mmCIF file of C-alpha atoms in Angstrom:
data_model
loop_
_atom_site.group_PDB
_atom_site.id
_atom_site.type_symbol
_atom_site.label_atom_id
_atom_site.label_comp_id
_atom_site.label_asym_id
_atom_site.label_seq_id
_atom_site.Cartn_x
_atom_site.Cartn_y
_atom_site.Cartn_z
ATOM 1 C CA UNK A 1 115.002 26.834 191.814
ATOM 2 C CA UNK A 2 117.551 24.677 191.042
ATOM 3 C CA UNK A 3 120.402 27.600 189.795
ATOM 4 C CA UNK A 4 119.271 29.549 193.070
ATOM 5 C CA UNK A 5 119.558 26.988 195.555
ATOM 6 C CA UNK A 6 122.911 25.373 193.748
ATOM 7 C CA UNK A 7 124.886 29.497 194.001
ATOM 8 C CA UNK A 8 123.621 29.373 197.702
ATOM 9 C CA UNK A 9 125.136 26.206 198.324
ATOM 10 C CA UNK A 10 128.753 27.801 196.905
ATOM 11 C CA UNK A 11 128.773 30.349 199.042
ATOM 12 C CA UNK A 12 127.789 28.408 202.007
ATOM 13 C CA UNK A 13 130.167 26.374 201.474
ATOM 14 C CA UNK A 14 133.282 28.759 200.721
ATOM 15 C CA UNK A 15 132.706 30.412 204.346
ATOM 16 C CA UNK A 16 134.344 26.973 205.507
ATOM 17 C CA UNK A 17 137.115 26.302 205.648
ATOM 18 C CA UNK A 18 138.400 23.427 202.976
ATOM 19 C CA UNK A 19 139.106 19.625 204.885
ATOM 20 C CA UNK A 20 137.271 16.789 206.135
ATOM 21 C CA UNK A 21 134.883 18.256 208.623
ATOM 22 C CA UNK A 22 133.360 20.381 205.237
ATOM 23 C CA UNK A 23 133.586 16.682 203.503
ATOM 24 C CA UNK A 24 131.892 15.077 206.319
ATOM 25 C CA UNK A 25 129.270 17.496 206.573
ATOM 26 C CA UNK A 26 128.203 17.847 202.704
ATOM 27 C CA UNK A 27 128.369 13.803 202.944
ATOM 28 C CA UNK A 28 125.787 13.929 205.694
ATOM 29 C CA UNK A 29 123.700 16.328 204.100
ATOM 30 C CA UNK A 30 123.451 14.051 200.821
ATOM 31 C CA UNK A 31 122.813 10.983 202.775
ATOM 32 C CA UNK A 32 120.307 13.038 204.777
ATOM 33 C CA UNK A 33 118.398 14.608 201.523
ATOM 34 C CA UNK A 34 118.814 11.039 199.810
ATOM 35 C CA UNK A 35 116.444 9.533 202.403
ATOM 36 C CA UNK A 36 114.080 12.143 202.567
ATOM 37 C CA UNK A 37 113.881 11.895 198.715
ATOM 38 C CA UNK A 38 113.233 8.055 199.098
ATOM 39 C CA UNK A 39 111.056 8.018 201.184
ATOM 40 C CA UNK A 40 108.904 11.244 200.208
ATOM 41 C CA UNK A 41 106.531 9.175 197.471
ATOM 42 C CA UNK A 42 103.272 7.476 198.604
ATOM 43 C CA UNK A 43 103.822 3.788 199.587
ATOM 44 C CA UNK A 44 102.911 1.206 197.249
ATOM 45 C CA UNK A 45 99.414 0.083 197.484
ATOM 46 C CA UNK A 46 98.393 3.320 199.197
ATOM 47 C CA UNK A 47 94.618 3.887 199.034
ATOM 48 C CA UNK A 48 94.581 7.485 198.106
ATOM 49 C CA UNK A 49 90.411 8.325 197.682
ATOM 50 C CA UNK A 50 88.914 11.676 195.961
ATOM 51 C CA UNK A 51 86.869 14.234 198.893
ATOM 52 C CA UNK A 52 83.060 13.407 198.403
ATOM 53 C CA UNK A 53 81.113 16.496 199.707
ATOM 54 C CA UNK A 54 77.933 14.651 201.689
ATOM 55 C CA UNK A 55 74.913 15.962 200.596
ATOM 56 C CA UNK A 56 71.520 14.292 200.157
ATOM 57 C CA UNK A 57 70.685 12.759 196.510
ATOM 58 C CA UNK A 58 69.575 16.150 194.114
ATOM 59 C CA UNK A 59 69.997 18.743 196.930
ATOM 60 C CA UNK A 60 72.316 21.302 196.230
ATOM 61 C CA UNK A 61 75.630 21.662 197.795
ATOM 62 C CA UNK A 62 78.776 24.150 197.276
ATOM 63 C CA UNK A 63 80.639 22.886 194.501
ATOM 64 C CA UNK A 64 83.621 23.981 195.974
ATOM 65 C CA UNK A 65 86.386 21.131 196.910
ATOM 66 C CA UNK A 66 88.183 21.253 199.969
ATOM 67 C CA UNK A 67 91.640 22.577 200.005
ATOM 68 C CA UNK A 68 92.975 19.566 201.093
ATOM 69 C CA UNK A 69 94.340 17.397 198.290
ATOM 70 C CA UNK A 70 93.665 12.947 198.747
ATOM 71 C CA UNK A 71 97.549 12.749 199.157
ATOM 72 C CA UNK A 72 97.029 14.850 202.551
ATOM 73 C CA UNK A 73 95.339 11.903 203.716
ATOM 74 C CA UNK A 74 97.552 9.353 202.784
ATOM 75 C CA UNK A 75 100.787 10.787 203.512
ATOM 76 C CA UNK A 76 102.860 8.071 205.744
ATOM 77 C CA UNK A 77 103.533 10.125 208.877
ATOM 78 C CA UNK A 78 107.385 10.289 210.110
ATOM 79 C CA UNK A 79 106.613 9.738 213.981
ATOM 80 C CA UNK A 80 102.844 8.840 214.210
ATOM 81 C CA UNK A 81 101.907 5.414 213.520
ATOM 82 C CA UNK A 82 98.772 6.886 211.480
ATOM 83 C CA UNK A 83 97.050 10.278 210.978
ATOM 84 C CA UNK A 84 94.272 8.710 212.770
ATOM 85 C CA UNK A 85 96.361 8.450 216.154
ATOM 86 C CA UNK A 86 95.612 11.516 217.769
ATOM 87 C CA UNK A 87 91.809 12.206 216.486
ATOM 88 C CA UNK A 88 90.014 13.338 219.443
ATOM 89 C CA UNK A 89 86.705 12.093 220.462
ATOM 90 C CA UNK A 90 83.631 13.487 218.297
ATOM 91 C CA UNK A 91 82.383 16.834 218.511
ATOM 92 C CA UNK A 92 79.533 18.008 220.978
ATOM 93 C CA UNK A 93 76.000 17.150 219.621
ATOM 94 C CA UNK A 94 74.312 19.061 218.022
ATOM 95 C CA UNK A 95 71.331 19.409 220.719
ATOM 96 C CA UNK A 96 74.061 19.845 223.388
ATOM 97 C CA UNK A 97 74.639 22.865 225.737
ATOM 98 C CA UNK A 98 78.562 22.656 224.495
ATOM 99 C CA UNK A 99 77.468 23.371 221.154
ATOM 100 C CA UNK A 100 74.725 25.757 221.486
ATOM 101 C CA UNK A 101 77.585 27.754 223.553
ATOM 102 C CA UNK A 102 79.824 27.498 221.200
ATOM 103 C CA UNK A 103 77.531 28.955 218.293
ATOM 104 C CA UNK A 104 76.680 31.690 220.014
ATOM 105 C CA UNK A 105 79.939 33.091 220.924
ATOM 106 C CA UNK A 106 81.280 32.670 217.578
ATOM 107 C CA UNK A 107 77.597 34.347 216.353
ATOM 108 C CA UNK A 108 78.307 37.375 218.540
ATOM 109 C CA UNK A 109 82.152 37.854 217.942
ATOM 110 C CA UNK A 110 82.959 36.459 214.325
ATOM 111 C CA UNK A 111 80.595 38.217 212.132
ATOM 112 C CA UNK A 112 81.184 40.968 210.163
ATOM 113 C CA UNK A 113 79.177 43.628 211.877
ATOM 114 C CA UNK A 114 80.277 42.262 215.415
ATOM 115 C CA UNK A 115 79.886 45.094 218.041
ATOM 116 C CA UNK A 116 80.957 42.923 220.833
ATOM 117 C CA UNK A 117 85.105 42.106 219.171
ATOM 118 C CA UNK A 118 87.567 44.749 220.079
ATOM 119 C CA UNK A 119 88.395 47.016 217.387
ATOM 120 C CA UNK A 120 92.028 45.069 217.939
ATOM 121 C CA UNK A 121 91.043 41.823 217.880
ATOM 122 C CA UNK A 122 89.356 42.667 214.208
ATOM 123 C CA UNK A 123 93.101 43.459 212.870
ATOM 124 C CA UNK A 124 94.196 40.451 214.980
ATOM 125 C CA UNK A 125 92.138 37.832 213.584
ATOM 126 C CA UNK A 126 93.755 39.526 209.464
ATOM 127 C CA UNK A 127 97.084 39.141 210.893
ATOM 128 C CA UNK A 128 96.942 35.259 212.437
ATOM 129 C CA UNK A 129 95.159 34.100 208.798
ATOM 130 C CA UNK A 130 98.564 34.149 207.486
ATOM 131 C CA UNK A 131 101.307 34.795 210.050
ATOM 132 C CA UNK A 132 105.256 33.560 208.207
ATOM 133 C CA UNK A 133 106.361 31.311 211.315
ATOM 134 C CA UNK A 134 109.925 30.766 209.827
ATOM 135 C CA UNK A 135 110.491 34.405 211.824
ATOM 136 C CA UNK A 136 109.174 33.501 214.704
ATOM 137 C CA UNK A 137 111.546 30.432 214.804
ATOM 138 C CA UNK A 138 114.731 32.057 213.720
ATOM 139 C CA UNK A 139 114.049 34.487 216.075
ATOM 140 C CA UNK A 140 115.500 31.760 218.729
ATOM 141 C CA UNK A 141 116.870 29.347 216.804
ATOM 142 C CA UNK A 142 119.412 31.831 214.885
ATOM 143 C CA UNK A 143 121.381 32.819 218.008
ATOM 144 C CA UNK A 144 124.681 33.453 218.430
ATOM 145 C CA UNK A 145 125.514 31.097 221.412
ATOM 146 C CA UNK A 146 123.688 28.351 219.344
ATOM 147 C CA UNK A 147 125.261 25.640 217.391
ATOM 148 C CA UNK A 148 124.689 25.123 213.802
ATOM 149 C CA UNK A 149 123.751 21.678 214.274
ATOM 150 C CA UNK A 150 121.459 22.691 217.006
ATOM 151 C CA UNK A 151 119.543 25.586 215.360
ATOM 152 C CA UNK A 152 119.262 22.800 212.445
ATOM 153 C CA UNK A 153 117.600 20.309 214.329
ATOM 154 C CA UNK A 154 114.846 23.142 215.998
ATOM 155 C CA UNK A 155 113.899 23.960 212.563
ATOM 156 C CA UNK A 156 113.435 20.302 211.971
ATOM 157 C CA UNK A 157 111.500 19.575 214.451
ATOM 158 C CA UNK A 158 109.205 22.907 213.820
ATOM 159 C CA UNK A 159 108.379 21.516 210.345
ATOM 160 C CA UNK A 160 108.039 17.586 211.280
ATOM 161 C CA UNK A 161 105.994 18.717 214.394
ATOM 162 C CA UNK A 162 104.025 21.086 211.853
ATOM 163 C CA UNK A 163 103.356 18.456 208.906
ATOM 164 C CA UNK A 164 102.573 15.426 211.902
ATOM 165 C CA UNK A 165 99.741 18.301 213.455
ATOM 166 C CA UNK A 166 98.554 19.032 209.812
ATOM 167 C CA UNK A 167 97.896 15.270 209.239
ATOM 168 C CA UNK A 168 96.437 14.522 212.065
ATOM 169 C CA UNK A 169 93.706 17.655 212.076
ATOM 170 C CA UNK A 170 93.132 16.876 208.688
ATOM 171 C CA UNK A 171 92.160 13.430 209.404
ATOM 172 C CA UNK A 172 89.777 14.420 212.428
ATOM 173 C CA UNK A 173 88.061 17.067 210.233
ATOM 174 C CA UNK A 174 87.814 14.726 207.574
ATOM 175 C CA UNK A 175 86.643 11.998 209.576
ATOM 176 C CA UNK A 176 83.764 14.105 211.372
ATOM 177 C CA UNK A 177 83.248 16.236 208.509
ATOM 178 C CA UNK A 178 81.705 19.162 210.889
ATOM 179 C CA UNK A 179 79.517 22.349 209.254
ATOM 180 C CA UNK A 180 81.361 25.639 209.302
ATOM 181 C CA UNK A 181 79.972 28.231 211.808
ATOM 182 C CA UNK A 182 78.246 30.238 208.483
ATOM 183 C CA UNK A 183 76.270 27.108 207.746
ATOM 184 C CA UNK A 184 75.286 25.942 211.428
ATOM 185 C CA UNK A 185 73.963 29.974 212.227
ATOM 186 C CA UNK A 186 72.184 30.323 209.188
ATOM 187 C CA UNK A 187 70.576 26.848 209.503
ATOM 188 C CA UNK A 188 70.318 26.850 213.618
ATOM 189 C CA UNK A 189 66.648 26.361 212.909
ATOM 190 C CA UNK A 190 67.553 22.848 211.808
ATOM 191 C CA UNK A 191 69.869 21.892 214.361
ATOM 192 C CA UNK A 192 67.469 20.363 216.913
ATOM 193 C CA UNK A 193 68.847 22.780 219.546
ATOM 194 C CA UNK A 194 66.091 24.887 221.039
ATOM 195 C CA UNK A 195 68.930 27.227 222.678
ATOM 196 C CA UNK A 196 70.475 28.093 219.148
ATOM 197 C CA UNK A 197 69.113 30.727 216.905
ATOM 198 C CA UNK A 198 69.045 30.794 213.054
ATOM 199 C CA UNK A 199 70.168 34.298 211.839
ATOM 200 C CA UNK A 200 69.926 33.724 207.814
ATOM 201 C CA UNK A 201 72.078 36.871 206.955
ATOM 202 C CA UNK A 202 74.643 35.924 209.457
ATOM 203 C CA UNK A 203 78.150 36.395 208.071
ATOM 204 C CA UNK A 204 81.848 36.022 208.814
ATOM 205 C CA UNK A 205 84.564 38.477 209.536
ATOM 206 C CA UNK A 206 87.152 36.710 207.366
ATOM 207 C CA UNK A 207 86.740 33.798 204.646
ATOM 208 C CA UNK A 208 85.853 30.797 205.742
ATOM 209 C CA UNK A 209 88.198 27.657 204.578
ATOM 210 C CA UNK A 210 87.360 25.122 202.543
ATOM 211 C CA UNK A 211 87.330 22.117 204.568
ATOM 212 C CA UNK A 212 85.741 21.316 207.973
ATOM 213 C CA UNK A 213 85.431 22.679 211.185
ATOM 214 C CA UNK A 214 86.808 20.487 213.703
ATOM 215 C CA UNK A 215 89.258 20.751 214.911
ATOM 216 C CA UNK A 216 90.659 23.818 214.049
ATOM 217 C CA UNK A 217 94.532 23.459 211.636
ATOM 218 C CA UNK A 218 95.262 27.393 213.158
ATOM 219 C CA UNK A 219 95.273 25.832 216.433
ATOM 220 C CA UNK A 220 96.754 22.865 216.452
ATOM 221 C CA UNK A 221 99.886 24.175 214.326
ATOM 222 C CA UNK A 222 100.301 26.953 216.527
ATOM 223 C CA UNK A 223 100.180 24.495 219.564
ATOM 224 C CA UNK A 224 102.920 22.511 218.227
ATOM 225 C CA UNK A 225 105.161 25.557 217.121
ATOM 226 C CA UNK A 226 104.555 26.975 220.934
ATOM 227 C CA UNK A 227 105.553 23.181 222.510
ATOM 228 C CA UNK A 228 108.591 22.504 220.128
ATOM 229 C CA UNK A 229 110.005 26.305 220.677
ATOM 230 C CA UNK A 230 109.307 26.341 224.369
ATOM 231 C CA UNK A 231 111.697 23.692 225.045
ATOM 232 C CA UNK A 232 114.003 26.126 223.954
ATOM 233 C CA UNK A 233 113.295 29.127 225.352
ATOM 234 C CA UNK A 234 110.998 28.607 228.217
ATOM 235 C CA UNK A 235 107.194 29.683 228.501
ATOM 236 C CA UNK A 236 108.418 32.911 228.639
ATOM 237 C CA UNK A 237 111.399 34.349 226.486
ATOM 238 C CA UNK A 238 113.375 37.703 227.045
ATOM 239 C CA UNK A 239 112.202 39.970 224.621
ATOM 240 C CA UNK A 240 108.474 38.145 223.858
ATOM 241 C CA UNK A 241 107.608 36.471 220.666
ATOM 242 C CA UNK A 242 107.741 38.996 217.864
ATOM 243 C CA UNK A 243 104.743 37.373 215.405
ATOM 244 C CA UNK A 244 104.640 38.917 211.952
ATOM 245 C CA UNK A 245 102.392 39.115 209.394
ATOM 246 C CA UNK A 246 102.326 38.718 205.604
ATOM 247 C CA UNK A 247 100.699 42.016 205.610
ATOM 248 C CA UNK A 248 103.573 44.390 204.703
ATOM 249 C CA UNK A 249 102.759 46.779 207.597
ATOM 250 C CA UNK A 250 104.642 47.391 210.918
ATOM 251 C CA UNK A 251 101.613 47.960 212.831
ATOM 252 C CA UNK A 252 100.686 44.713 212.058
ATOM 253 C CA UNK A 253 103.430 43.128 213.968
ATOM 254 C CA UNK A 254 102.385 41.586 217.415
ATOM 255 C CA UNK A 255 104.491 40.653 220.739
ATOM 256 C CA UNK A 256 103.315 38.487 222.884
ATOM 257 C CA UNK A 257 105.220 37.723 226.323
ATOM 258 C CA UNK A 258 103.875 33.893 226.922
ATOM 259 C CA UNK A 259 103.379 30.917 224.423
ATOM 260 C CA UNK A 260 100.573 30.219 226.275
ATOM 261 C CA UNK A 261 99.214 33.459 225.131
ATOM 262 C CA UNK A 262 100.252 32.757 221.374
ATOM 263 C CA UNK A 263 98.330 29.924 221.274
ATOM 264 C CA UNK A 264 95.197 31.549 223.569
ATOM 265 C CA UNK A 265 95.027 34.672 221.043
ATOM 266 C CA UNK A 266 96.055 32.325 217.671
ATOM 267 C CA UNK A 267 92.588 30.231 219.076
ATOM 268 C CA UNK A 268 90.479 33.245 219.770
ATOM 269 C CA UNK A 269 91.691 34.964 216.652
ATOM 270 C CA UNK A 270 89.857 31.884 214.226
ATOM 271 C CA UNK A 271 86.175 32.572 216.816
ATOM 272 C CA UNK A 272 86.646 36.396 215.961
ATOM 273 C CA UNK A 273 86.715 35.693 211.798
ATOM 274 C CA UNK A 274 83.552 33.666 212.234
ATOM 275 C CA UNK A 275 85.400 30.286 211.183
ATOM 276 C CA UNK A 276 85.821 28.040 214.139
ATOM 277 C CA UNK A 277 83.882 26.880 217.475
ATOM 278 C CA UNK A 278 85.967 27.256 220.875
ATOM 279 C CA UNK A 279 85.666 23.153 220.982
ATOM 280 C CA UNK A 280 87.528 22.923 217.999
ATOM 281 C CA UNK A 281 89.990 25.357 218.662
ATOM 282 C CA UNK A 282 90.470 23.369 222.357
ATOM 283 C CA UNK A 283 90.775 20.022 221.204
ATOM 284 C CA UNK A 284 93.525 21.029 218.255
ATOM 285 C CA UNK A 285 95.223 22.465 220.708
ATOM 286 C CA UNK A 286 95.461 18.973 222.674
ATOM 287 C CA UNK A 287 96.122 17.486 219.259
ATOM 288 C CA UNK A 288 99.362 19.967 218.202
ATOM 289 C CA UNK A 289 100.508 19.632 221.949
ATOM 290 C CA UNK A 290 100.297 15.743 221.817
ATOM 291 C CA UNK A 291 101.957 15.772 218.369
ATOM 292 C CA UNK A 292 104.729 17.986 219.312
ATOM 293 C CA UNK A 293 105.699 15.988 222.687
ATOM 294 C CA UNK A 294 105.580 12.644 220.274
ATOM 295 C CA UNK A 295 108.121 14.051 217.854
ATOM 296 C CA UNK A 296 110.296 15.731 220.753
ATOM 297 C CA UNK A 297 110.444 12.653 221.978
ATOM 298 C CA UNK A 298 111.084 10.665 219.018
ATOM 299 C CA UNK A 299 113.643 11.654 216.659
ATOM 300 C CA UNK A 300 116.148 14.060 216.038
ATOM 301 C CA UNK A 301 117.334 13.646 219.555
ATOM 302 C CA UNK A 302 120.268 15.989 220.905
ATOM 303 C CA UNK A 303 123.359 15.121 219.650
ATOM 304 C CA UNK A 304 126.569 16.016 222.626
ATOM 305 C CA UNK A 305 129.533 17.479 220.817
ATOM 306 C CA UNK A 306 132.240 19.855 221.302
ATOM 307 C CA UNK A 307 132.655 21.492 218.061
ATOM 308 C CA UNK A 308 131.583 24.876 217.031
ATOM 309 C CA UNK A 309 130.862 23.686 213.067
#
């Protein structure tokens, strides 16, 4: 992309006007890409270890690796002191009321045949699988009363806040290395849990991911988005949040007037495709919240200054 992203950069740069606040601000840019660049590449040393499915000696397990690549897991965070920070306390039992709760609603709304999810919430959960959040941000970061400088530094944030959340889920799901809800319905006559009930053809709305259920990644990015965003616009912007979807369709486009209610119907979205447990989707909530406040509150603090470039 080299040819594409060096064109873009001339025409940028010949809507300014020629002199030293231009200079300045390609010299700052360099410096700032420079030390991304440097410090981008795994630390020497780093441990990085392959995923090892846990199965019992000759039993049969999926083959299939988890989407989540050994560098994920080694990544040195920017704000975080380690992935590991933020991982929540384990999930409920497995012989617990929490959990048998928890398999049951996602038994009743998330499978394909579900006559208890709103005919809605079935195009709802197609559109959250993939939603393009760079709209969603430049929707209030691209405005006109806003600095350059300033609608820089929200999509910074966005995507530090985003990558922190991603490391820190990842770890936790890693770590606890929970059974999706396909494999804990199917195999609820294993579980221990007399309140749970093994339904052997039981099957998901949407695909289910290839890594672990809790906590939930949905959740926790969408928590972080909603915290980093809100301390722009409030918990409530004019207009809503306009949420589209990689589905070319206008239908499929969404408003929602809260980010409280983003997040709520992001979280119930992942129980109606049959992929995630409420307690997951609560506690990466927590964890995208948490992460968001830390890098608020961290870097890329708000710089005072009277110009308008």
């Amino acid at each position: 992309h080299k040819t594409t992203l060096d064109d873009a950069l001339l025409v940028s740069l010949a809507q300014i006007p020629d002199g030293s606040a231009e200079a300045a601000g390609v010299a700052v840019g360099k410096q700032a890409a420079a030390a991304v660049m440097a410090r981008a590449a795994l630390p020497a040393g780093t441990s990085v270890s392959a995923y090892r499915p846990v199965t019992t000696p000759g039993t049969y397990i999926d083959p299939g690796l988890p989407s989540i690549q050994p560098f994920d897991l080694a990544m040195p965070p920017f704000v975080l002191t380690s992935p590991a920070e933020f991982r929540p306390a384990p999930p409920p039992a497995l012989t617990s009321g929490t959990y048998a709760r928890d398999l049951e609603e996602v038994r009743r709304l998330g499978s394909t045949t579900s006559a208890d999810r709103p005919a809605d919430r079935t195009v709802l959960a197609d559109v959250f699988l993939q939603i393009r959040t760079w709209p969603v941000v430049e929707r209030f970061a691209c405005t006109p009363e806003r600095r350059p400088v300033d609608t820089a530094r929200l999509f910074s944030l966005v995507e530090v806040a985003a990558e922190e959340t991603w490391l820190a889920v990842m770890d936790a799901k890693m770590h606890y290395g929970t059974w999706r809800p396909i494999t804990a319905i199917r195999n609820a006559d294993r579980d221990g849990n007399e309140a749970t009930t093994p339904d052997p053809g039981w099957t998901p709305l949407l695909r289910t991911p290839t890594h672990p259920d809790y906590p939930c990644g949905h959740c926790g990015n969408a928590a972080a988005l909603a915290t980093v965003l809100e301390t722009v616009t409030g918990p409530a912007p004019a207009g809503g949040i306009p949420v589209p979807s990689y589905v070319e369709n206008p239908g499929l486009h969404v408003r929602f007037a809260t980010w409280q209610q983003f997040v709520q119907e992001m979280s119930m979205s992942r129980i109606y495709a049959g992929a995630h447990t409420r307690t997951a989707n609560d506690v990466a909530e927590a964890m995208g919240r948490a992460v968001a406040r830390r890098v608020l509150t961290t870097i890329l603090l708000p710089v005072a200054s009277t110009s308008t470039r």
